[in-house]
PDB file of C-alpha atoms in Angstrom:
ATOM      1  CA  UNK A   1      79.273  83.718  99.047  1.00 91.00           C
ATOM      2  CA  UNK A   2      78.557  85.471 102.321  1.00 96.00           C
ATOM      3  CA  UNK A   3      78.596  88.947 100.726  1.00 96.00           C
ATOM      4  CA  UNK A   4      77.475  89.518  97.168  1.00 96.00           C
ATOM      5  CA  UNK A   5      76.904  92.887  95.479  1.00 95.00           C
ATOM      6  CA  UNK A   6      76.291  93.504  91.767  1.00 94.00           C
ATOM      7  CA  UNK A   7      76.087  96.892  90.064  1.00 94.00           C
ATOM      8  CA  UNK A   8      75.790  98.579  93.472  1.00 94.00           C
ATOM      9  CA  UNK A   9      75.058 102.268  92.897  1.00 95.00           C
ATOM     10  CA  UNK A  10      74.201 105.140  95.220  1.00 94.00           C
ATOM     11  CA  UNK A  11      73.236 108.631  94.125  1.00 92.00           C
ATOM     12  CA  UNK A  12      72.361 111.577  96.348  1.00 90.00           C
ATOM     13  CA  UNK A  13      70.010 114.340  95.245  1.00 81.00           C
ATOM     14  CA  UNK A  14      69.869 117.810  96.702  1.00 75.00           C
ATOM     15  CA  UNK A  15      67.950 120.931  95.635  1.00 69.00           C
ATOM     16  CA  UNK A  16      69.886 123.246  93.351  1.00 69.00           C
ATOM     17  CA  UNK A  17      70.728 126.434  95.208  1.00 70.00           C
ATOM     18  CA  UNK A  18      69.064 129.610  93.894  1.00 64.00           C
ATOM     19  CA  UNK A  19      70.950 132.872  94.081  1.00 70.00           C
ATOM     20  CA  UNK A  20      69.651 136.366  94.734  1.00 65.00           C
ATOM     21  CA  UNK A  21      66.844 137.748  96.790  1.00 67.00           C
ATOM     22  CA  UNK A  22      64.629 135.139  98.439  1.00 60.00           C
ATOM     23  CA  UNK A  23      67.114 132.534  97.178  1.00 62.00           C
ATOM     24  CA  UNK A  24      66.593 130.355 100.248  1.00 63.00           C
ATOM     25  CA  UNK A  25      62.830 130.292  99.781  1.00 64.00           C
ATOM     26  CA  UNK A  26      63.126 129.652  96.040  1.00 63.00           C
ATOM     27  CA  UNK A  27      65.574 126.785  96.755  1.00 63.00           C
ATOM     28  CA  UNK A  28      63.121 125.294  99.245  1.00 64.00           C
ATOM     29  CA  UNK A  29      60.323 125.336  96.681  1.00 65.00           C
ATOM     30  CA  UNK A  30      62.379 124.387  93.632  1.00 68.00           C
ATOM     31  CA  UNK A  31      61.952 121.183  91.633  1.00 69.00           C
ATOM     32  CA  UNK A  32      65.502 121.350  90.277  1.00 72.00           C
ATOM     33  CA  UNK A  33      68.034 118.987  91.795  1.00 73.00           C
ATOM     34  CA  UNK A  34      71.758 118.271  91.613  1.00 79.00           C
ATOM     35  CA  UNK A  35      72.624 114.568  91.538  1.00 84.00           C
ATOM     36  CA  UNK A  36      75.925 113.288  92.938  1.00 87.00           C
ATOM     37  CA  UNK A  37      76.993 109.700  92.286  1.00 89.00           C
ATOM     38  CA  UNK A  38      78.909 108.394  95.318  1.00 89.00           C
ATOM     39  CA  UNK A  39      79.094 104.756  94.195  1.00 92.00           C
ATOM     40  CA  UNK A  40      78.780 103.753  90.557  1.00 90.00           C
ATOM     41  CA  UNK A  41      78.292 100.068  89.838  1.00 90.00           C
ATOM     42  CA  UNK A  42      80.506  98.305  92.387  1.00 92.00           C
ATOM     43  CA  UNK A  43      80.647  94.493  92.183  1.00 93.00           C
ATOM     44  CA  UNK A  44      81.803  92.599  95.258  1.00 93.00           C
ATOM     45  CA  UNK A  45      81.868  88.926  96.226  1.00 95.00           C
ATOM     46  CA  UNK A  46      83.338  87.598  99.492  1.00 96.00           C
ATOM     47  CA  UNK A  47      83.578  84.011 100.647  1.00 96.00           C
ATOM     48  CA  UNK A  48      82.848  83.252 104.287  1.00 96.00           C
ATOM     49  CA  UNK A  49      86.008  83.576 106.388  1.00 95.00           C
ATOM     50  CA  UNK A  50      87.812  86.017 104.071  1.00 96.00           C
ATOM     51  CA  UNK A  51      89.708  89.041 105.408  1.00 97.00           C
ATOM     52  CA  UNK A  52      89.650  91.722 102.712  1.00 96.00           C
ATOM     53  CA  UNK A  53      91.131  95.215 102.606  1.00 95.00           C
ATOM     54  CA  UNK A  54      88.649  97.730 101.144  1.00 94.00           C
ATOM     55  CA  UNK A  55      90.790 100.658 100.029  1.00 92.00           C
ATOM     56  CA  UNK A  56      90.428 104.023  98.360  1.00 88.00           C
ATOM     57  CA  UNK A  57      91.254 107.711  98.824  1.00 86.00           C
ATOM     58  CA  UNK A  58      88.953 110.036 100.760  1.00 84.00           C
ATOM     59  CA  UNK A  59      85.691 110.469  98.867  1.00 84.00           C
ATOM     60  CA  UNK A  60      86.159 107.252  96.873  1.00 87.00           C
ATOM     61  CA  UNK A  61      82.843 105.753  98.044  1.00 89.00           C
ATOM     62  CA  UNK A  62      84.159 103.296 100.673  1.00 90.00           C
ATOM     63  CA  UNK A  63      81.968 104.463 103.554  1.00 88.00           C
ATOM     64  CA  UNK A  64      78.893 104.717 101.326  1.00 92.00           C
ATOM     65  CA  UNK A  65      79.434 101.142 100.135  1.00 93.00           C
ATOM     66  CA  UNK A  66      79.858  99.893 103.722  1.00 92.00           C
ATOM     67  CA  UNK A  67      76.669 101.709 104.740  1.00 92.00           C
ATOM     68  CA  UNK A  68      74.758  99.912 101.976  1.00 95.00           C
ATOM     69  CA  UNK A  69      76.221  96.561 103.064  1.00 95.00           C
ATOM     70  CA  UNK A  70      75.158  97.230 106.665  1.00 94.00           C
ATOM     71  CA  UNK A  71      71.660  98.388 105.694  1.00 93.00           C
ATOM     72  CA  UNK A  72      72.083 102.015 106.761  1.00 92.00           C
ATOM     73  CA  UNK A  73      71.620 103.257 103.183  1.00 94.00           C
ATOM     74  CA  UNK A  74      69.308 102.003 100.449  1.00 95.00           C
ATOM     75  CA  UNK A  75      71.028 101.553  97.046  1.00 95.00           C
ATOM     76  CA  UNK A  76      69.801 103.629  94.125  1.00 95.00           C
ATOM     77  CA  UNK A  77      70.262 100.573  91.908  1.00 95.00           C
ATOM     78  CA  UNK A  78      71.980  97.204  91.916  1.00 95.00           C
ATOM     79  CA  UNK A  79      71.620  94.265  94.270  1.00 95.00           C
ATOM     80  CA  UNK A  80      73.259  93.305  97.547  1.00 95.00           C
ATOM     81  CA  UNK A  81      72.948  90.249  99.784  1.00 96.00           C
ATOM     82  CA  UNK A  82      74.713  89.660 103.091  1.00 96.00           C
ATOM     83  CA  UNK A  83      74.479  86.080 104.367  1.00 94.00           C
ATOM     84  CA  UNK A  84      71.298  85.595 102.361  1.00 93.00           C
ATOM     85  CA  UNK A  85      69.639  88.818 103.557  1.00 95.00           C
ATOM     86  CA  UNK A  86      68.984  92.112 101.792  1.00 96.00           C
ATOM     87  CA  UNK A  87      70.447  94.475 104.425  1.00 96.00           C
ATOM     88  CA  UNK A  88      68.159  97.471 103.968  1.00 93.00           C
ATOM     89  CA  UNK A  89      65.016  95.328 103.843  1.00 94.00           C
ATOM     90  CA  UNK A  90      65.857  93.036 106.764  1.00 94.00           C
ATOM     91  CA  UNK A  91      67.758  95.457 108.959  1.00 92.00           C
ATOM     92  CA  UNK A  92      67.149  93.847 112.343  1.00 92.00           C
ATOM     93  CA  UNK A  93      68.087  90.339 111.194  1.00 94.00           C
ATOM     94  CA  UNK A  94      71.101  91.728 109.340  1.00 95.00           C
ATOM     95  CA  UNK A  95      72.234  93.699 112.413  1.00 93.00           C
ATOM     96  CA  UNK A  96      72.390  90.499 114.454  1.00 93.00           C
ATOM     97  CA  UNK A  97      74.905  88.908 112.083  1.00 95.00           C
ATOM     98  CA  UNK A  98      77.253  91.879 111.612  1.00 96.00           C
ATOM     99  CA  UNK A  99      79.611  93.801 113.862  1.00 95.00           C
ATOM    100  CA  UNK A 100      80.721  97.335 112.983  1.00 93.00           C
ATOM    101  CA  UNK A 101      83.592  99.414 114.362  1.00 92.00           C
ATOM    102  CA  UNK A 102      84.147 102.984 113.182  1.00 82.00           C
ATOM    103  CA  UNK A 103      87.453 104.506 114.271  1.00 70.00           C
ATOM    104  CA  UNK A 104      85.957 107.954 114.884  1.00 70.00           C
ATOM    105  CA  UNK A 105      82.637 106.854 116.431  1.00 79.00           C
ATOM    106  CA  UNK A 106      81.997 104.720 119.477  1.00 85.00           C
ATOM    107  CA  UNK A 107      79.100 102.389 120.231  1.00 88.00           C
ATOM    108  CA  UNK A 108      79.969 102.464 123.930  1.00 93.00           C
ATOM    109  CA  UNK A 109      77.988 104.458 126.508  1.00 94.00           C
ATOM    110  CA  UNK A 110      80.082 107.529 127.367  1.00 93.00           C
ATOM    111  CA  UNK A 111      79.247 107.836 131.092  1.00 94.00           C
ATOM    112  CA  UNK A 112      79.096 104.129 131.959  1.00 95.00           C
ATOM    113  CA  UNK A 113      81.964 101.859 132.989  1.00 96.00           C
ATOM    114  CA  UNK A 114      83.178  99.737 130.089  1.00 96.00           C
ATOM    115  CA  UNK A 115      81.873  96.507 131.637  1.00 96.00           C
ATOM    116  CA  UNK A 116      78.338  97.969 131.802  1.00 97.00           C
ATOM    117  CA  UNK A 117      78.474  98.823 128.085  1.00 96.00           C
ATOM    118  CA  UNK A 118      79.331  95.192 127.367  1.00 96.00           C
ATOM    119  CA  UNK A 119      76.410  94.004 129.488  1.00 96.00           C
ATOM    120  CA  UNK A 120      74.021  96.386 127.719  1.00 96.00           C
ATOM    121  CA  UNK A 121      75.169  95.135 124.304  1.00 95.00           C
ATOM    122  CA  UNK A 122      74.574  91.597 125.552  1.00 95.00           C
ATOM    123  CA  UNK A 123      71.005  92.506 126.588  1.00 95.00           C
ATOM    124  CA  UNK A 124      70.253  94.285 123.292  1.00 94.00           C
ATOM    125  CA  UNK A 125      71.392  91.272 121.273  1.00 95.00           C
ATOM    126  CA  UNK A 126      69.845  88.774 123.719  1.00 95.00           C
ATOM    127  CA  UNK A 127      73.119  86.980 124.402  1.00 95.00           C
ATOM    128  CA  UNK A 128      72.632  84.183 126.985  1.00 96.00           C
ATOM    129  CA  UNK A 129      74.502  84.901 130.231  1.00 94.00           C
ATOM    130  CA  UNK A 130      76.846  81.879 129.964  1.00 96.00           C
ATOM    131  CA  UNK A 131      77.876  82.892 126.419  1.00 95.00           C
ATOM    132  CA  UNK A 132      78.273  86.529 127.475  1.00 95.00           C
ATOM    133  CA  UNK A 133      80.573  85.565 130.360  1.00 95.00           C
ATOM    134  CA  UNK A 134      82.562  83.213 128.129  1.00 95.00           C
ATOM    135  CA  UNK A 135      83.086  85.851 125.424  1.00 94.00           C
ATOM    136  CA  UNK A 136      83.893  88.565 127.946  1.00 94.00           C
ATOM    137  CA  UNK A 137      86.563  86.387 129.543  1.00 94.00           C
ATOM    138  CA  UNK A 138      88.029  85.655 126.107  1.00 93.00           C
ATOM    139  CA  UNK A 139      88.086  89.268 124.887  1.00 93.00           C
ATOM    140  CA  UNK A 140      89.320  90.662 128.198  1.00 93.00           C
ATOM    141  CA  UNK A 141      92.281  88.324 127.852  1.00 92.00           C
ATOM    142  CA  UNK A 142      92.945  88.848 124.129  1.00 91.00           C
ATOM    143  CA  UNK A 143      92.606  92.642 124.263  1.00 92.00           C
ATOM    144  CA  UNK A 144      94.018  93.136 127.774  1.00 91.00           C
ATOM    145  CA  UNK A 145      90.915  94.972 129.047  1.00 94.00           C
ATOM    146  CA  UNK A 146      91.107  93.901 132.691  1.00 93.00           C
ATOM    147  CA  UNK A 147      92.744  97.029 134.100  1.00 93.00           C
ATOM    148  CA  UNK A 148      90.041  99.431 132.850  1.00 95.00           C
ATOM    149  CA  UNK A 149      86.800  97.410 132.797  1.00 96.00           C
ATOM    150  CA  UNK A 150      85.378  99.537 135.641  1.00 96.00           C
ATOM    151  CA  UNK A 151      86.535 102.853 134.125  1.00 96.00           C
ATOM    152  CA  UNK A 152      83.908 105.155 132.528  1.00 96.00           C
ATOM    153  CA  UNK A 153      84.296 105.202 128.752  1.00 95.00           C
ATOM    154  CA  UNK A 154      84.832 108.992 128.765  1.00 94.00           C
ATOM    155  CA  UNK A 155      88.021 108.455 130.795  1.00 96.00           C
ATOM    156  CA  UNK A 156      89.555 105.843 128.476  1.00 93.00           C
ATOM    157  CA  UNK A 157      92.418 106.589 126.122  1.00 91.00           C
ATOM    158  CA  UNK A 158      91.794 106.240 122.387  1.00 88.00           C
ATOM    159  CA  UNK A 159      93.572 102.880 122.298  1.00 89.00           C
ATOM    160  CA  UNK A 160      91.579 101.560 125.265  1.00 92.00           C
ATOM    161  CA  UNK A 161      88.295 102.743 123.733  1.00 93.00           C
ATOM    162  CA  UNK A 162      89.087 101.123 120.382  1.00 91.00           C
ATOM    163  CA  UNK A 163      89.787  97.817 122.107  1.00 93.00           C
ATOM    164  CA  UNK A 164      86.498  98.175 123.967  1.00 95.00           C
ATOM    165  CA  UNK A 165      84.633  98.875 120.720  1.00 94.00           C
ATOM    166  CA  UNK A 166      86.114  95.758 119.124  1.00 94.00           C
ATOM    167  CA  UNK A 167      85.027  93.604 122.051  1.00 95.00           C
ATOM    168  CA  UNK A 168      81.521  95.127 122.019  1.00 95.00           C
ATOM    169  CA  UNK A 169      81.205  94.425 118.280  1.00 95.00           C
ATOM    170  CA  UNK A 170      82.034  90.740 118.788  1.00 95.00           C
ATOM    171  CA  UNK A 171      80.297  89.868 122.079  1.00 95.00           C
ATOM    172  CA  UNK A 172      77.183  88.566 120.280  1.00 95.00           C
ATOM    173  CA  UNK A 173      79.316  86.524 117.817  1.00 95.00           C
ATOM    174  CA  UNK A 174      78.434  88.090 114.454  1.00 96.00           C
ATOM    175  CA  UNK A 175      79.545  86.291 111.293  1.00 96.00           C
ATOM    176  CA  UNK A 176      80.800  89.474 109.605  1.00 97.00           C
ATOM    177  CA  UNK A 177      82.894  92.332 110.997  1.00 97.00           C
ATOM    178  CA  UNK A 178      83.160  95.701 109.242  1.00 96.00           C
ATOM    179  CA  UNK A 179      86.132  97.771 110.406  1.00 94.00           C
ATOM    180  CA  UNK A 180      86.528 101.409 109.386  1.00 89.00           C
ATOM    181  CA  UNK A 181      89.977 102.787 110.369  1.00 87.00           C
ATOM    182  CA  UNK A 182      90.261 100.605 113.516  1.00 88.00           C
ATOM    183  CA  UNK A 183      93.865 101.692 114.270  1.00 86.00           C
ATOM    184  CA  UNK A 184      93.646 105.404 113.422  1.00 81.00           C
ATOM    185  CA  UNK A 185      95.560 107.573 115.898  1.00 80.00           C
ATOM    186  CA  UNK A 186      96.852 104.627 117.948  1.00 85.00           C
ATOM    187  CA  UNK A 187     100.402 104.039 119.146  1.00 85.00           C
ATOM    188  CA  UNK A 188     102.474 101.117 117.880  1.00 88.00           C
ATOM    189  CA  UNK A 189     101.649  98.824 120.819  1.00 87.00           C
ATOM    190  CA  UNK A 190      97.882  99.419 120.598  1.00 87.00           C
ATOM    191  CA  UNK A 191      97.921  98.910 116.811  1.00 90.00           C
ATOM    192  CA  UNK A 192      99.689  95.589 117.136  1.00 91.00           C
ATOM    193  CA  UNK A 193      97.290  94.337 119.803  1.00 90.00           C
ATOM    194  CA  UNK A 194      94.271  95.180 117.639  1.00 92.00           C
ATOM    195  CA  UNK A 195      95.828  93.622 114.527  1.00 93.00           C
ATOM    196  CA  UNK A 196      96.546  90.434 116.453  1.00 93.00           C
ATOM    197  CA  UNK A 197      92.955  90.333 117.723  1.00 93.00           C
ATOM    198  CA  UNK A 198      91.512  90.773 114.216  1.00 94.00           C
ATOM    199  CA  UNK A 199      93.793  88.064 112.810  1.00 95.00           C
ATOM    200  CA  UNK A 200      92.827  85.646 115.589  1.00 93.00           C
ATOM    201  CA  UNK A 201      89.078  86.260 115.101  1.00 93.00           C
ATOM    202  CA  UNK A 202      89.443  85.565 111.396  1.00 95.00           C
ATOM    203  CA  UNK A 203      91.692  82.525 111.813  1.00 94.00           C
ATOM    204  CA  UNK A 204      90.133  80.800 114.812  1.00 92.00           C
ATOM    205  CA  UNK A 205      86.460  81.805 114.607  1.00 92.00           C
ATOM    206  CA  UNK A 206      86.129  82.147 110.819  1.00 95.00           C
ATOM    207  CA  UNK A 207      84.747  85.692 111.061  1.00 96.00           C
ATOM    208  CA  UNK A 208      84.554  87.438 107.669  1.00 97.00           C
ATOM    209  CA  UNK A 209      86.311  90.804 107.954  1.00 97.00           C
ATOM    210  CA  UNK A 210      86.035  93.849 105.679  1.00 96.00           C
ATOM    211  CA  UNK A 211      88.803  96.282 106.628  1.00 95.00           C
ATOM    212  CA  UNK A 212      88.747  99.906 105.489  1.00 92.00           C
ATOM    213  CA  UNK A 213      91.966 101.760 106.291  1.00 88.00           C
ATOM    214  CA  UNK A 214      94.578 104.214 105.048  1.00 86.00           C
ATOM    215  CA  UNK A 215      97.269 102.406 107.042  1.00 87.00           C
ATOM    216  CA  UNK A 216      99.027 100.105 104.603  1.00 87.00           C
ATOM    217  CA  UNK A 217     100.751  98.317 107.501  1.00 88.00           C
ATOM    218  CA  UNK A 218      97.295  97.077 108.572  1.00 91.00           C
ATOM    219  CA  UNK A 219      96.682  95.772 105.058  1.00 91.00           C
ATOM    220  CA  UNK A 220     100.118  94.173 104.615  1.00 89.00           C
ATOM    221  CA  UNK A 221      99.893  92.339 107.933  1.00 91.00           C
ATOM    222  CA  UNK A 222      96.281  91.191 107.785  1.00 94.00           C
ATOM    223  CA  UNK A 223      95.064  90.883 104.190  1.00 94.00           C
ATOM    224  CA  UNK A 224      95.825  88.679 101.206  1.00 91.00           C
ATOM    225  CA  UNK A 225      93.161  90.279  99.023  1.00 95.00           C
ATOM    226  CA  UNK A 226      92.329  93.949  98.479  1.00 94.00           C
ATOM    227  CA  UNK A 227      89.513  95.758  96.704  1.00 94.00           C
ATOM    228  CA  UNK A 228      90.480  99.253  95.552  1.00 92.00           C
ATOM    229  CA  UNK A 229      87.813 101.766  94.572  1.00 90.00           C
ATOM    230  CA  UNK A 230      88.011 105.386  93.442  1.00 87.00           C
ATOM    231  CA  UNK A 231      85.311 107.811  92.356  1.00 83.00           C
ATOM    232  CA  UNK A 232      82.717 105.178  93.122  1.00 85.00           C
ATOM    233  CA  UNK A 233      84.069 102.449  90.824  1.00 87.00           C
ATOM    234  CA  UNK A 234      86.228  99.383  91.356  1.00 89.00           C
ATOM    235  CA  UNK A 235      89.830  99.747  90.160  1.00 88.00           C
ATOM    236  CA  UNK A 236      91.216  96.435  91.414  1.00 90.00           C
ATOM    237  CA  UNK A 237      90.005  93.277  93.123  1.00 93.00           C
ATOM    238  CA  UNK A 238      92.588  90.595  93.785  1.00 93.00           C
ATOM    239  CA  UNK A 239      95.605  89.462  95.762  1.00 92.00           C
ATOM    240  CA  UNK A 240      98.188  91.911  97.064  1.00 89.00           C
ATOM    241  CA  UNK A 241     100.996  89.828  95.566  1.00 85.00           C
ATOM    242  CA  UNK A 242      99.524  90.067  92.066  1.00 86.00           C
ATOM    243  CA  UNK A 243      99.097  93.822  92.491  1.00 85.00           C
ATOM    244  CA  UNK A 244     102.733  94.243  93.481  1.00 79.00           C
ATOM    245  CA  UNK A 245     103.920  92.001  90.662  1.00 77.00           C
ATOM    246  CA  UNK A 246     102.007  94.139  88.159  1.00 77.00           C
ATOM    247  CA  UNK A 247     103.345  97.457  89.417  1.00 75.00           C
ATOM    248  CA  UNK A 248     106.759  96.783  90.893  1.00 73.00           C
ATOM    249  CA  UNK A 249     109.260  96.294  88.070  1.00 74.00           C
ATOM    250  CA  UNK A 250     112.302  96.082  90.299  1.00 80.00           C
ATOM    251  CA  UNK A 251     113.385  94.675  93.657  1.00 83.00           C
ATOM    252  CA  UNK A 252     116.217  95.484  96.010  1.00 87.00           C
ATOM    253  CA  UNK A 253     118.864  93.244  97.532  1.00 92.00           C
ATOM    254  CA  UNK A 254     120.302  94.600 100.790  1.00 93.00           C
ATOM    255  CA  UNK A 255     123.868  93.482 101.558  1.00 93.00           C
ATOM    256  CA  UNK A 256     125.743  93.694 104.856  1.00 92.00           C
ATOM    257  CA  UNK A 257     129.449  93.740 103.976  1.00 91.00           C
ATOM    258  CA  UNK A 258     132.007  92.111 106.252  1.00 89.00           C
ATOM    259  CA  UNK A 259     134.803  94.168 104.657  1.00 88.00           C
ATOM    260  CA  UNK A 260     135.038  97.374 102.631  1.00 85.00           C
ATOM    261  CA  UNK A 261     134.225  97.273  98.927  1.00 87.00           C
ATOM    262  CA  UNK A 262     134.191  99.818  96.115  1.00 87.00           C
ATOM    263  CA  UNK A 263     131.160 100.844  94.055  1.00 89.00           C
ATOM    264  CA  UNK A 264     129.076  97.892  92.906  1.00 90.00           C
ATOM    265  CA  UNK A 265     127.074  97.257  89.769  1.00 90.00           C
ATOM    266  CA  UNK A 266     123.346  97.979  90.411  1.00 91.00           C
ATOM    267  CA  UNK A 267     124.154  99.939  93.585  1.00 91.00           C
ATOM    268  CA  UNK A 268     121.547 102.616  94.376  1.00 90.00           C
ATOM    269  CA  UNK A 269     122.294 103.407  98.018  1.00 88.00           C
ATOM    270  CA  UNK A 270     124.920 102.851 100.715  1.00 91.00           C
ATOM    271  CA  UNK A 271     124.913 103.394 104.489  1.00 91.00           C
ATOM    272  CA  UNK A 272     128.040 102.276 106.312  1.00 89.00           C
ATOM    273  CA  UNK A 273     128.458  98.552 105.667  1.00 90.00           C
ATOM    274  CA  UNK A 274     124.996  98.228 104.084  1.00 91.00           C
ATOM    275  CA  UNK A 275     124.545  98.417 100.323  1.00 93.00           C
ATOM    276  CA  UNK A 276     121.282  98.395  98.326  1.00 92.00           C
ATOM    277  CA  UNK A 277     121.332  96.801  94.863  1.00 93.00           C
ATOM    278  CA  UNK A 278     118.348  97.323  92.548  1.00 89.00           C
ATOM    279  CA  UNK A 279     117.502  94.677  89.944  1.00 90.00           C
ATOM    280  CA  UNK A 280     114.767  93.695  87.503  1.00 86.00           C
ATOM    281  CA  UNK A 281     113.557  90.104  88.177  1.00 83.00           C
ATOM    282  CA  UNK A 282     112.787  89.763  84.451  1.00 81.00           C
ATOM    283  CA  UNK A 283     116.460  90.404  83.714  1.00 89.00           C
ATOM    284  CA  UNK A 284     118.128  88.451  86.510  1.00 89.00           C
ATOM    285  CA  UNK A 285     116.719  86.222  89.236  1.00 89.00           C
ATOM    286  CA  UNK A 286     117.309  86.989  92.898  1.00 89.00           C
ATOM    287  CA  UNK A 287     119.117  83.671  93.406  1.00 90.00           C
ATOM    288  CA  UNK A 288     121.524  84.353  90.510  1.00 92.00           C
ATOM    289  CA  UNK A 289     122.283  87.874  91.744  1.00 93.00           C
ATOM    290  CA  UNK A 290     122.897  86.598  95.283  1.00 93.00           C
ATOM    291  CA  UNK A 291     125.275  83.959  93.932  1.00 92.00           C
ATOM    292  CA  UNK A 292     127.199  86.569  91.907  1.00 92.00           C
ATOM    293  CA  UNK A 293     127.644  89.074  94.736  1.00 91.00           C
ATOM    294  CA  UNK A 294     128.586  86.471  97.358  1.00 92.00           C
ATOM    295  CA  UNK A 295     131.266  85.117  95.010  1.00 91.00           C
ATOM    296  CA  UNK A 296     132.765  88.563  94.449  1.00 91.00           C
ATOM    297  CA  UNK A 297     132.315  90.269  97.838  1.00 92.00           C
ATOM    298  CA  UNK A 298     132.686  89.432 101.524  1.00 92.00           C
ATOM    299  CA  UNK A 299     129.023  89.445 102.574  1.00 91.00           C
ATOM    300  CA  UNK A 300     128.071  88.795 106.206  1.00 92.00           C
ATOM    301  CA  UNK A 301     124.295  88.975 105.729  1.00 93.00           C
ATOM    302  CA  UNK A 302     121.717  89.840 103.071  1.00 91.00           C
ATOM    303  CA  UNK A 303     117.993  90.293 102.605  1.00 91.00           C
ATOM    304  CA  UNK A 304     115.444  91.061  99.890  1.00 87.00           C
ATOM    305  CA  UNK A 305     113.486  94.275 100.431  1.00 80.00           C
ATOM    306  CA  UNK A 306     109.771  93.723  99.882  1.00 72.00           C
ATOM    307  CA  UNK A 307     107.954  96.015  97.409  1.00 69.00           C
ATOM    308  CA  UNK A 308     106.219  98.981  99.053  1.00 72.00           C
ATOM    309  CA  UNK A 309     102.426  98.511  98.909  1.00 79.00           C
ATOM    310  CA  UNK A 310     101.794 102.121  99.876  1.00 77.00           C
ATOM    311  CA  UNK A 311     103.768 103.330  96.852  1.00 75.00           C
ATOM    312  CA  UNK A 312     101.812 100.992  94.564  1.00 79.00           C
ATOM    313  CA  UNK A 313      98.456 102.203  95.915  1.00 80.00           C
ATOM    314  CA  UNK A 314      99.553 105.836  95.594  1.00 77.00           C
ATOM    315  CA  UNK A 315     100.435 105.268  91.936  1.00 75.00           C
ATOM    316  CA  UNK A 316      97.049 103.667  91.243  1.00 77.00           C
ATOM    317  CA  UNK A 317      95.238 106.615  92.819  1.00 75.00           C
ATOM    318  CA  UNK A 318      97.289 109.052  90.728  1.00 71.00           C
ATOM    319  CA  UNK A 319      96.599 107.220  87.437  1.00 68.00           C
ATOM    320  CA  UNK A 320      92.992 106.371  88.281  1.00 64.00           C
ATOM    321  CA  UNK A 321      93.186 102.851  86.903  1.00 62.00           C
ATOM    322  CA  UNK A 322      95.054  99.574  87.213  1.00 62.00           C
ATOM    323  CA  UNK A 323      97.414  98.747  84.378  1.00 54.00           C
TER     324      UNK A 323
END
């Protein structure tokens, strides 16, 4: 396992606020504290080369968990190892084997041209010049950075800056990449370029990726496995397909009719020559239903609508547990 956490817990203490006259002074001197549990006993195990979606609503404990994995925060209790290191004890060694991209924060130097930020990152991580040039050439090509390499970071668009942050996080070839909302606020083209880059890093270089996002399209396209947490505890850890199978009790068959037809059994929606039929796979298989409708109706094309992951995740958040 490249990442292993057991019983990972983080609590924050703050002085209890005193009311009334001299309340600020009394709060400063008080020995009474309020304890807030941000993460409560999370277990996590990732094999090298996995690409995992780490999901949860705002305030679920995702960022706190990531900060403990990166060594920024010290756990209150529990154990964590990242590639054989305890992150908060061996911070410098851990930093050399991880890359981190936060969608709302940049590691690039605001007033410098993008290319100079890359060179500075190379110096900080002691990347040999031949390897730096090789990786720069690769990432400039994959992320299409060539047209703005000499542009100051402050003048880049959000999509350009995010691509620059991704390249900077990978220039020194870390084994693990933590991504926090890497496509937030981006247009469709920029999102697709970043998704393709992440998939290629994982597939071709074997980089382990932990992806935190609210964009279910990111998860559907990139991940096979998801870990869902809420209120600091793990609700689900497993494959997306198994999650959908557990929650989605019906599927939809979309028909394109070559000629007009009256109301159909199982019909739930109709738009022009397209008809949606809803069915329960436990009651009738997709192949049997397709055979029945093609025998009775003039169908020019058909497709099976995939279950909506976003709807499944929303239901889990609402219930607070996985059935």
